[in-house]
mmCIF file of C-alpha atoms and ligand atoms in Angstrom:
data_model
loop_
_atom_site.group_PDB
_atom_site.id
_atom_site.type_symbol
_atom_site.label_atom_id
_atom_site.label_comp_id
_atom_site.label_asym_id
_atom_site.label_seq_id
_atom_site.Cartn_x
_atom_site.Cartn_y
_atom_site.Cartn_z
ATOM 1 C CA UNK C 1 101.703 129.204 103.492
ATOM 2 C CA UNK C 2 104.284 126.468 103.809
ATOM 3 C CA UNK C 3 107.781 127.559 104.792
ATOM 4 C CA UNK C 4 110.625 125.124 104.250
ATOM 5 C CA UNK C 5 113.743 126.658 105.756
ATOM 6 C CA UNK C 6 114.107 129.955 103.936
ATOM 7 C CA UNK C 7 111.761 129.036 101.084
ATOM 8 C CA UNK C 8 108.192 130.310 101.160
ATOM 9 C CA UNK C 9 105.779 128.096 99.284
ATOM 10 C CA UNK C 10 102.635 130.050 98.630
ATOM 11 C CA UNK C 11 100.481 127.131 97.581
ATOM 12 C CA UNK C 12 101.138 124.224 99.952
ATOM 13 C CA UNK C 13 100.093 121.599 97.401
ATOM 14 C CA UNK C 14 103.077 119.549 96.442
ATOM 15 C CA UNK C 15 103.653 117.210 93.497
ATOM 16 C CA UNK C 16 105.021 113.914 94.839
ATOM 17 C CA UNK C 17 108.087 112.356 93.271
ATOM 18 C CA UNK C 18 106.938 109.594 90.915
ATOM 19 C CA UNK C 19 109.772 107.749 89.213
ATOM 20 C CA UNK C 20 109.346 107.717 85.455
ATOM 21 C CA UNK C 21 106.808 110.565 85.458
ATOM 22 C CA UNK C 22 107.895 113.641 87.399
ATOM 23 C CA UNK C 23 110.610 114.730 85.010
ATOM 24 C CA UNK C 24 111.374 118.321 84.079
ATOM 25 C CA UNK C 25 108.499 118.694 81.562
ATOM 26 C CA UNK C 26 105.906 117.272 83.948
ATOM 27 C CA UNK C 27 107.202 119.380 86.803
ATOM 28 C CA UNK C 28 106.736 122.467 84.620
ATOM 29 C CA UNK C 29 103.207 121.381 83.771
ATOM 30 C CA UNK C 30 102.146 120.966 87.406
ATOM 31 C CA UNK C 31 103.856 124.157 88.507
ATOM 32 C CA UNK C 32 101.743 125.932 85.885
ATOM 33 C CA UNK C 33 98.553 124.291 87.177
ATOM 34 C CA UNK C 34 99.084 125.255 90.822
ATOM 35 C CA UNK C 35 101.586 122.906 92.491
ATOM 36 C CA UNK C 36 103.702 125.020 94.852
ATOM 37 C CA UNK C 37 106.634 122.612 95.025
ATOM 38 C CA UNK C 38 107.953 119.778 92.875
ATOM 39 C CA UNK C 39 110.494 116.989 93.408
ATOM 40 C CA UNK C 40 112.758 115.087 91.102
ATOM 41 C CA UNK C 41 112.238 111.358 91.181
ATOM 42 C CA UNK C 42 114.565 109.452 93.495
ATOM 43 C CA UNK C 43 118.175 109.802 92.442
ATOM 44 C CA UNK C 44 120.810 107.288 93.469
ATOM 45 C CA UNK C 45 123.401 109.163 95.515
ATOM 46 C CA UNK C 46 126.004 106.647 94.486
ATOM 47 C CA UNK C 47 125.337 107.031 90.754
ATOM 48 C CA UNK C 48 125.386 110.801 91.121
ATOM 49 C CA UNK C 49 128.753 110.729 92.865
ATOM 50 C CA UNK C 50 130.057 108.375 90.171
ATOM 51 C CA UNK C 51 129.062 111.023 87.612
ATOM 52 C CA UNK C 52 126.566 108.822 85.762
ATOM 53 C CA UNK C 53 125.193 110.917 82.880
ATOM 54 C CA UNK C 54 121.608 109.599 82.967
ATOM 55 C CA UNK C 55 121.462 110.186 86.704
ATOM 56 C CA UNK C 56 122.688 113.754 86.292
ATOM 57 C CA UNK C 57 119.955 114.382 83.728
ATOM 58 C CA UNK C 58 117.286 113.459 86.314
ATOM 59 C CA UNK C 59 118.424 116.463 88.277
ATOM 60 C CA UNK C 60 118.270 118.953 85.406
ATOM 61 C CA UNK C 61 115.588 121.556 85.746
ATOM 62 C CA UNK C 62 114.470 124.909 84.379
ATOM 63 C CA UNK C 63 113.670 128.187 86.176
ATOM 64 C CA UNK C 64 109.889 127.646 85.729
ATOM 65 C CA UNK C 65 110.059 124.576 87.970
ATOM 66 C CA UNK C 66 111.595 126.325 90.935
ATOM 67 C CA UNK C 67 111.509 125.632 93.793
ATOM 68 C CA UNK C 68 112.689 122.089 93.029
ATOM 69 C CA UNK C 69 113.586 119.465 95.608
ATOM 70 C CA UNK C 70 116.191 116.963 94.451
ATOM 71 C CA UNK C 71 115.470 113.638 96.113
ATOM 72 C CA UNK C 72 118.422 111.440 97.027
ATOM 73 C CA UNK C 73 118.432 107.734 97.716
ATOM 74 C CA UNK C 74 121.226 105.995 99.597
ATOM 75 C CA UNK C 75 122.487 104.840 102.977
ATOM 76 C CA UNK C 76 126.203 105.613 102.970
ATOM 77 C CA UNK C 77 126.965 108.784 104.895
ATOM 78 C CA UNK C 78 129.932 109.974 102.812
ATOM 79 C CA UNK C 79 128.163 109.271 99.538
ATOM 80 C CA UNK C 80 124.992 111.067 100.630
ATOM 81 C CA UNK C 81 127.028 114.042 101.837
ATOM 82 C CA UNK C 82 128.868 114.301 98.526
ATOM 83 C CA UNK C 83 125.677 113.755 96.506
ATOM 84 C CA UNK C 84 123.855 116.490 98.409
ATOM 85 C CA UNK C 85 126.675 118.918 97.588
ATOM 86 C CA UNK C 86 126.586 117.920 93.923
ATOM 87 C CA UNK C 87 122.802 118.417 93.846
ATOM 88 C CA UNK C 88 123.158 121.804 95.556
ATOM 89 C CA UNK C 89 125.807 122.846 93.032
ATOM 90 C CA UNK C 90 123.461 121.646 90.279
ATOM 91 C CA UNK C 91 120.909 124.264 91.403
ATOM 92 C CA UNK C 92 118.635 122.285 93.743
ATOM 93 C CA UNK C 93 116.544 124.530 95.994
ATOM 94 C CA UNK C 94 115.929 121.750 98.503
ATOM 95 C CA UNK C 95 117.685 118.437 99.154
ATOM 96 C CA UNK C 96 115.331 115.625 100.116
ATOM 97 C CA UNK C 97 116.240 112.205 101.480
ATOM 98 C CA UNK C 98 114.112 109.190 100.548
ATOM 99 C CA UNK C 99 113.023 107.060 103.534
ATOM 100 C CA UNK C 100 110.081 105.395 101.865
ATOM 101 C CA UNK C 101 111.013 103.502 98.716
ATOM 102 C CA UNK C 102 109.812 99.901 99.154
ATOM 103 C CA UNK C 103 111.445 98.434 96.002
ATOM 104 C CA UNK C 104 113.102 95.093 96.749
ATOM 105 C CA UNK C 105 116.532 95.983 95.361
ATOM 106 C CA UNK C 106 116.513 99.314 97.198
ATOM 107 C CA UNK C 107 115.641 97.973 100.654
ATOM 108 C CA UNK C 108 117.922 94.938 100.215
ATOM 109 C CA UNK C 109 120.683 97.485 99.831
ATOM 110 C CA UNK C 110 119.689 99.210 103.086
ATOM 111 C CA UNK C 111 118.276 102.370 101.435
ATOM 112 C CA UNK C 112 114.781 103.896 101.153
ATOM 113 C CA UNK C 113 112.328 102.434 103.677
ATOM 114 C CA UNK C 114 115.073 100.165 105.096
ATOM 115 C CA UNK C 115 116.478 103.230 106.894
ATOM 116 C CA UNK C 116 113.342 103.223 109.071
ATOM 117 C CA UNK C 117 114.711 100.079 110.688
ATOM 118 C CA UNK C 118 117.992 101.792 111.543
ATOM 119 C CA UNK C 119 117.131 104.981 113.438
ATOM 120 C CA UNK C 120 120.703 105.433 114.728
ATOM 121 C CA UNK C 121 122.152 105.332 111.206
ATOM 122 C CA UNK C 122 119.379 107.652 110.066
ATOM 123 C CA UNK C 123 120.339 110.125 112.789
ATOM 124 C CA UNK C 124 124.000 110.019 111.720
ATOM 125 C CA UNK C 125 123.061 110.538 108.082
ATOM 126 C CA UNK C 126 120.863 113.530 108.878
ATOM 127 C CA UNK C 127 123.541 115.115 111.084
ATOM 128 C CA UNK C 128 126.214 114.834 108.393
ATOM 129 C CA UNK C 129 123.994 115.897 105.497
ATOM 130 C CA UNK C 130 122.819 118.872 107.530
ATOM 131 C CA UNK C 131 126.416 119.914 108.154
ATOM 132 C CA UNK C 132 127.253 119.576 104.470
ATOM 133 C CA UNK C 133 124.601 121.919 103.038
ATOM 134 C CA UNK C 134 122.983 125.155 104.130
ATOM 135 C CA UNK C 135 120.056 125.036 101.685
ATOM 136 C CA UNK C 136 116.746 123.598 102.952
ATOM 137 C CA UNK C 137 116.861 119.899 103.740
ATOM 138 C CA UNK C 138 113.806 117.614 103.966
ATOM 139 C CA UNK C 139 112.923 113.952 104.302
ATOM 140 C CA UNK C 140 110.091 111.924 102.785
ATOM 141 C CA UNK C 141 109.120 108.896 104.807
ATOM 142 C CA UNK C 142 106.545 106.188 105.257
ATOM 143 C CA UNK C 143 104.982 105.615 108.696
ATOM 144 C CA UNK C 144 107.180 102.607 109.429
ATOM 145 C CA UNK C 145 108.420 99.311 108.086
ATOM 146 C CA UNK C 146 105.306 97.350 109.061
ATOM 147 C CA UNK C 147 102.278 97.620 111.302
ATOM 148 C CA UNK C 148 104.103 96.312 114.409
ATOM 149 C CA UNK C 149 107.194 98.475 113.992
ATOM 150 C CA UNK C 150 105.467 101.730 113.074
ATOM 151 C CA UNK C 151 107.964 104.396 114.180
ATOM 152 C CA UNK C 152 106.999 107.537 112.318
ATOM 153 C CA UNK C 153 106.970 109.584 115.519
ATOM 154 C CA UNK C 154 110.546 108.549 116.238
ATOM 155 C CA UNK C 155 111.497 109.593 112.695
ATOM 156 C CA UNK C 156 109.726 112.931 113.198
ATOM 157 C CA UNK C 157 111.717 113.432 116.419
ATOM 158 C CA UNK C 158 115.025 112.570 114.768
ATOM 159 C CA UNK C 159 114.246 114.960 111.907
ATOM 160 C CA UNK C 160 113.247 117.727 114.336
ATOM 161 C CA UNK C 161 116.386 117.325 116.429
ATOM 162 C CA UNK C 162 118.828 117.315 113.565
ATOM 163 C CA UNK C 163 118.072 120.371 111.495
ATOM 164 C CA UNK C 164 115.664 118.932 108.940
ATOM 165 C CA UNK C 165 113.384 121.690 107.611
ATOM 166 C CA UNK C 166 110.238 119.709 106.733
ATOM 167 C CA UNK C 167 108.994 116.148 106.629
ATOM 168 C CA UNK C 168 106.631 114.585 104.107
ATOM 169 C CA UNK C 169 104.812 111.473 105.312
ATOM 170 C CA UNK C 170 103.262 108.861 103.042
ATOM 171 C CA UNK C 171 100.651 107.393 105.366
ATOM 172 C CA UNK C 172 101.412 103.742 104.697
ATOM 173 C CA UNK C 173 103.971 101.253 105.986
ATOM 174 C CA UNK C 174 106.584 99.735 103.699
ATOM 175 C CA UNK C 175 104.931 96.329 103.783
ATOM 176 C CA UNK C 176 101.594 97.914 102.867
ATOM 177 C CA UNK C 177 103.088 98.953 99.540
ATOM 178 C CA UNK C 178 100.335 100.914 97.792
ATOM 179 C CA UNK C 179 97.365 98.958 99.161
ATOM 180 C CA UNK C 180 94.216 100.906 99.936
ATOM 181 C CA UNK C 181 93.938 102.620 103.280
ATOM 182 C CA UNK C 182 95.989 105.432 104.728
ATOM 183 C CA UNK C 183 96.668 105.958 108.433
ATOM 184 C CA UNK C 184 95.385 109.457 109.121
ATOM 185 C CA UNK C 185 95.974 109.096 112.873
ATOM 186 C CA UNK C 186 99.727 108.880 112.263
ATOM 187 C CA UNK C 187 99.580 112.237 110.497
ATOM 188 C CA UNK C 188 97.501 113.799 113.274
ATOM 189 C CA UNK C 189 100.032 112.544 115.858
ATOM 190 C CA UNK C 190 103.038 113.644 113.782
ATOM 191 C CA UNK C 191 101.668 117.162 113.346
ATOM 192 C CA UNK C 192 101.085 117.400 117.107
ATOM 193 C CA UNK C 193 104.699 116.677 118.041
ATOM 194 C CA UNK C 194 106.569 118.283 115.132
ATOM 195 C CA UNK C 195 108.136 121.729 115.261
ATOM 196 C CA UNK C 196 108.897 121.568 111.542
ATOM 197 C CA UNK C 197 106.221 121.576 108.802
ATOM 198 C CA UNK C 198 104.616 118.211 108.089
ATOM 199 C CA UNK C 199 103.316 117.433 104.604
ATOM 200 C CA UNK C 200 100.670 114.699 104.410
ATOM 201 C CA UNK C 201 100.614 112.246 101.527
ATOM 202 C CA UNK C 202 98.497 109.358 100.361
ATOM 203 C CA UNK C 203 95.374 108.755 98.296
ATOM 204 C CA UNK C 204 94.482 112.358 97.519
ATOM 205 C CA UNK C 205 92.409 112.093 94.368
ATOM 206 C CA UNK C 206 90.165 115.137 94.634
ATOM 207 C CA UNK C 207 90.025 118.629 96.144
ATOM 208 C CA UNK C 208 87.786 117.213 98.881
ATOM 209 C CA UNK C 209 90.434 114.648 99.826
ATOM 210 C CA UNK C 210 93.040 117.418 100.101
ATOM 211 C CA UNK C 211 90.816 119.567 102.302
ATOM 212 C CA UNK C 212 89.855 116.626 104.459
ATOM 213 C CA UNK C 213 93.513 115.734 105.143
ATOM 214 C CA UNK C 214 94.330 119.339 106.081
ATOM 215 C CA UNK C 215 91.213 119.716 108.244
ATOM 216 C CA UNK C 216 91.684 116.440 110.096
ATOM 217 C CA UNK C 217 95.396 116.764 110.787
ATOM 218 C CA UNK C 218 96.340 120.449 110.579
ATOM 219 C CA UNK C 219 99.263 119.488 108.313
ATOM 220 C CA UNK C 220 101.161 122.366 106.703
ATOM 221 C CA UNK C 221 100.820 120.977 103.198
ATOM 222 C CA UNK C 222 99.611 118.029 101.180
ATOM 223 C CA UNK C 223 101.476 116.000 98.598
ATOM 224 C CA UNK C 224 99.723 114.426 95.636
ATOM 225 C CA UNK C 225 101.134 111.571 93.573
ATOM 226 C CA UNK C 226 99.107 109.195 91.440
ATOM 227 C CA UNK C 227 96.021 111.416 91.557
ATOM 228 C CA UNK C 228 97.825 114.074 89.535
ATOM 229 C CA UNK C 229 99.230 111.773 86.845
ATOM 230 C CA UNK C 230 97.130 112.423 83.750
ATOM 231 C CA UNK C 231 95.257 114.980 85.882
ATOM 232 C CA UNK C 232 97.643 117.887 86.369
ATOM 233 C CA UNK C 233 94.731 120.317 86.675
ATOM 234 C CA UNK C 234 93.910 118.659 90.026
ATOM 235 C CA UNK C 235 96.219 121.268 91.561
ATOM 236 C CA UNK C 236 94.171 124.158 90.153
ATOM 237 C CA UNK C 237 91.008 122.587 91.512
ATOM 238 C CA UNK C 238 92.582 122.137 94.946
ATOM 239 C CA UNK C 239 93.771 125.768 94.952
ATOM 240 C CA UNK C 240 90.256 126.957 94.010
ATOM 241 C CA UNK C 241 88.477 124.703 96.480
ATOM 242 C CA UNK C 242 90.667 125.699 99.397
ATOM 243 C CA UNK C 243 90.525 129.400 98.548
ATOM 244 C CA UNK C 244 86.920 129.783 97.421
ATOM 245 C CA UNK C 245 85.124 126.636 98.504
ATOM 246 C CA UNK C 246 84.250 125.689 94.914
ATOM 247 C CA UNK C 247 85.988 124.300 91.879
ATOM 248 C CA UNK C 248 85.126 123.383 88.318
ATOM 249 C CA UNK C 249 86.386 120.637 86.050
ATOM 250 C CA UNK C 250 88.662 121.986 83.340
ATOM 251 C CA UNK C 251 87.239 122.661 79.876
ATOM 252 C CA UNK C 252 88.128 120.106 77.224
ATOM 253 C CA UNK C 253 90.059 122.801 75.395
ATOM 254 C CA UNK C 254 92.184 123.344 78.525
ATOM 255 C CA UNK C 255 93.000 119.648 78.708
ATOM 256 C CA UNK C 256 93.898 119.593 75.011
ATOM 257 C CA UNK C 257 96.140 122.630 75.412
ATOM 258 C CA UNK C 258 97.928 121.096 78.418
ATOM 259 C CA UNK C 259 98.476 117.797 76.590
ATOM 260 C CA UNK C 260 99.900 119.559 73.569
ATOM 261 C CA UNK C 261 102.091 121.808 75.686
ATOM 262 C CA UNK C 262 103.306 118.735 77.583
ATOM 263 C CA UNK C 263 104.207 116.748 74.491
ATOM 264 C CA UNK C 264 105.992 119.722 72.920
ATOM 265 C CA UNK C 265 108.030 120.131 76.103
ATOM 266 C CA UNK C 266 108.925 116.440 76.160
ATOM 267 C CA UNK C 267 109.936 116.538 72.551
ATOM 268 C CA UNK C 268 112.156 119.568 73.181
ATOM 269 C CA UNK C 269 113.658 118.081 76.356
ATOM 270 C CA UNK C 270 114.405 114.548 75.134
ATOM 271 C CA UNK C 271 114.409 114.966 71.358
ATOM 272 C CA UNK C 272 111.354 114.193 69.223
ATOM 273 C CA UNK C 273 111.567 110.409 69.016
ATOM 274 C CA UNK C 274 112.373 109.714 72.651
ATOM 275 C CA UNK C 275 110.011 112.457 73.871
ATOM 276 C CA UNK C 276 107.078 110.922 72.015
ATOM 277 C CA UNK C 277 107.869 107.465 73.301
ATOM 278 C CA UNK C 278 108.063 108.693 76.881
ATOM 279 C CA UNK C 279 104.876 110.727 76.479
ATOM 280 C CA UNK C 280 102.856 107.571 75.696
ATOM 281 C CA UNK C 281 102.436 106.540 79.318
ATOM 282 C CA UNK C 282 101.202 110.046 80.170
ATOM 283 C CA UNK C 283 98.839 109.929 77.224
ATOM 284 C CA UNK C 284 97.257 106.741 78.538
ATOM 285 C CA UNK C 285 96.630 108.415 81.892
ATOM 286 C CA UNK C 286 95.324 111.626 80.309
ATOM 287 C CA UNK C 287 92.857 109.809 78.103
ATOM 288 C CA UNK C 288 91.621 107.448 80.819
ATOM 289 C CA UNK C 289 90.933 110.379 83.079
ATOM 290 C CA UNK C 290 90.457 109.973 86.800
ATOM 291 C CA UNK C 291 87.864 110.965 89.375
ATOM 292 C CA UNK C 292 88.396 114.607 88.512
ATOM 293 C CA UNK C 293 88.694 114.427 84.739
ATOM 294 C CA UNK C 294 85.960 115.183 82.242
ATOM 295 C CA UNK C 295 87.570 112.495 80.076
ATOM 296 C CA UNK C 296 86.615 109.699 82.474
ATOM 297 C CA UNK C 297 84.753 107.069 80.513
ATOM 298 C CA UNK C 298 85.170 109.065 77.289
ATOM 299 C CA UNK C 299 83.621 107.195 74.363
ATOM 300 C CA UNK C 300 86.533 107.388 71.972
ATOM 301 C CA UNK C 301 89.378 107.023 74.448
ATOM 302 C CA UNK C 302 90.369 103.446 73.699
ATOM 303 C CA UNK C 303 90.453 104.040 69.888
ATOM 304 C CA UNK C 304 92.462 107.183 70.513
ATOM 305 C CA UNK C 305 94.934 105.415 72.785
ATOM 306 C CA UNK C 306 95.420 102.565 70.335
ATOM 307 C CA UNK C 307 96.171 105.006 67.503
ATOM 308 C CA UNK C 308 98.239 107.423 69.570
ATOM 309 C CA UNK C 309 100.686 104.892 71.002
ATOM 310 C CA UNK C 310 101.825 103.913 67.522
ATOM 311 C CA UNK C 311 102.441 107.484 66.292
ATOM 312 C CA UNK C 312 106.025 108.365 65.486
ATOM 313 C CA UNK C 313 106.116 112.069 64.561
ATOM 314 C CA UNK C 314 105.311 115.049 66.772
ATOM 315 C CA UNK C 315 103.001 116.929 64.391
ATOM 316 C CA UNK C 316 100.920 113.828 63.409
ATOM 317 C CA UNK C 317 100.464 113.020 67.095
ATOM 318 C CA UNK C 318 99.357 116.571 67.862
ATOM 319 C CA UNK C 319 96.949 116.363 64.925
ATOM 320 C CA UNK C 320 95.533 113.115 66.336
ATOM 321 C CA UNK C 321 95.077 114.719 69.762
ATOM 322 C CA UNK C 322 93.302 117.657 68.117
ATOM 323 C CA UNK C 323 90.937 115.409 66.199
ATOM 324 C CA UNK C 324 90.191 113.342 69.318
ATOM 325 C CA UNK C 325 89.047 116.475 71.101
ATOM 326 C CA UNK C 326 87.156 117.762 68.027
ATOM 327 C CA UNK C 327 85.245 114.495 67.801
ATOM 328 C CA UNK C 328 84.507 114.670 71.483
ATOM 329 C CA UNK C 329 83.236 118.241 71.240
ATOM 330 C CA UNK C 330 81.142 117.497 68.132
ATOM 331 C CA UNK C 331 79.449 114.633 69.955
ATOM 332 C CA UNK C 332 78.435 117.167 72.608
ATOM 333 C CA UNK C 333 80.323 115.080 75.101
ATOM 334 C CA UNK C 334 81.413 117.941 77.334
HETATM 335 C C1 LIG K 401 105.196 104.585 90.035
HETATM 336 C C2 LIG K 401 105.561 105.268 91.320
HETATM 337 C C3 LIG K 401 106.821 105.833 91.455
HETATM 338 C C4 LIG K 401 107.187 106.460 92.653
HETATM 339 N N1 LIG K 401 108.418 107.038 92.762
HETATM 340 C C5 LIG K 401 108.773 107.649 93.924
HETATM 341 C C6 LIG K 401 110.051 108.277 94.065
HETATM 342 O O1 LIG K 401 110.868 108.315 93.139
HETATM 343 N N2 LIG K 401 110.339 108.849 95.268
HETATM 344 C C7 LIG K 401 109.444 108.829 96.329
HETATM 345 O O2 LIG K 401 109.758 109.360 97.397
HETATM 346 N N3 LIG K 401 108.237 108.277 96.196
HETATM 347 C C8 LIG K 401 107.883 107.699 95.031
HETATM 348 N N4 LIG K 401 106.631 107.171 94.906
HETATM 349 C C9 LIG K 401 105.658 107.339 96.019
HETATM 350 C C10 LIG K 401 104.851 108.635 95.839
HETATM 351 O O3 LIG K 401 105.679 109.768 95.906
HETATM 352 C C11 LIG K 401 103.757 108.758 96.907
HETATM 353 O O4 LIG K 401 104.346 108.806 98.179
HETATM 354 C C12 LIG K 401 102.754 107.614 96.869
HETATM 355 O O5 LIG K 401 102.384 107.312 95.545
HETATM 356 C C13 LIG K 401 101.507 107.927 97.714
HETATM 357 O O6 LIG K 401 100.876 109.087 97.235
HETATM 358 P P1 LIG K 401 99.578 109.006 96.273
HETATM 359 O O7 LIG K 401 98.582 108.085 96.956
HETATM 360 O O8 LIG K 401 99.101 110.420 96.163
HETATM 361 O O9 LIG K 401 100.039 108.429 94.981
HETATM 362 C C14 LIG K 401 106.256 106.529 93.728
HETATM 363 C C15 LIG K 401 104.984 105.983 93.566
HETATM 364 C C16 LIG K 401 104.624 105.353 92.388
HETATM 365 C C17 LIG K 401 103.238 104.790 92.254
#
């Protein structure tokens, strides 16, 4: 079990924040497939304090998603303090601070991964945010700015000393971006020195990857990002594999039901037109499958995608999804 402050997370398999994907509907989907904790995507502390409506909506969540971590992005102490109070008042269970975003405009502004280059400012920020809220407080970091300035252990120390309740570590440097290759040794070393739970993150695409990260490092939890996009059932497989030593791929009917549930939720959350438009990128991932999807290499996927991304109405799109799966099942392609 993973304990973050006062919150007990029974299944220590965490859905990573992925901007543009991990909205309220997707968070509900992965909570229902076994993720023990979900995050909002990064939320600009400044925009939140300004009362920007779109920004506020990123924070909205439903009881089925709980516990939810609201992730803040910023570098100004007063703004982050105020934003963390607004997020708490908005019902966040956990406040998380982003120390990993590599986007050019973000780091140019001194936020995200740029904070790794300013450990003294980071310390100040953590001290003041910690004073401002009593709910659990976490950080999500990369292992450093670049290979020569890798300072994840310093960040772990600063977090430990200043009342942070858990730390998630994406095992790449900022300059590495998303290039292949994670630094497992950094996680092993971080777990050794940390008194607070460490959550490992990076390149988990299968239940075996999750188990391997836990076995090698002894981390308290693992966080899965891209591997779960279009593959939300990955969480169920990880739960099964770690509890029973085996897992099965989901039935096609399960995938169909999840897709339909997901699109109905998006339509309800955003309104039909916008919900369908936003669902398209998920649909592409669902139909392409991944290493743990029975849809990988599916014969009719590209025809289906081409037709589905032009659909306007909810019921016609659901009908198209149904017929895609029927065709698949008829062809014995299970
Ligand atoms: C499109 C995209 C958007 C992301 N958005 C966020 C974000 O909002 N906040 C954050 O902390 N990390 C964000 N990340 C990083 C992921 O949370 C995660 O750390 C990273 O993808 C490594 O995990 P993975 O290999 O399992 O995907 C994003 C990654 C991608 C690919």
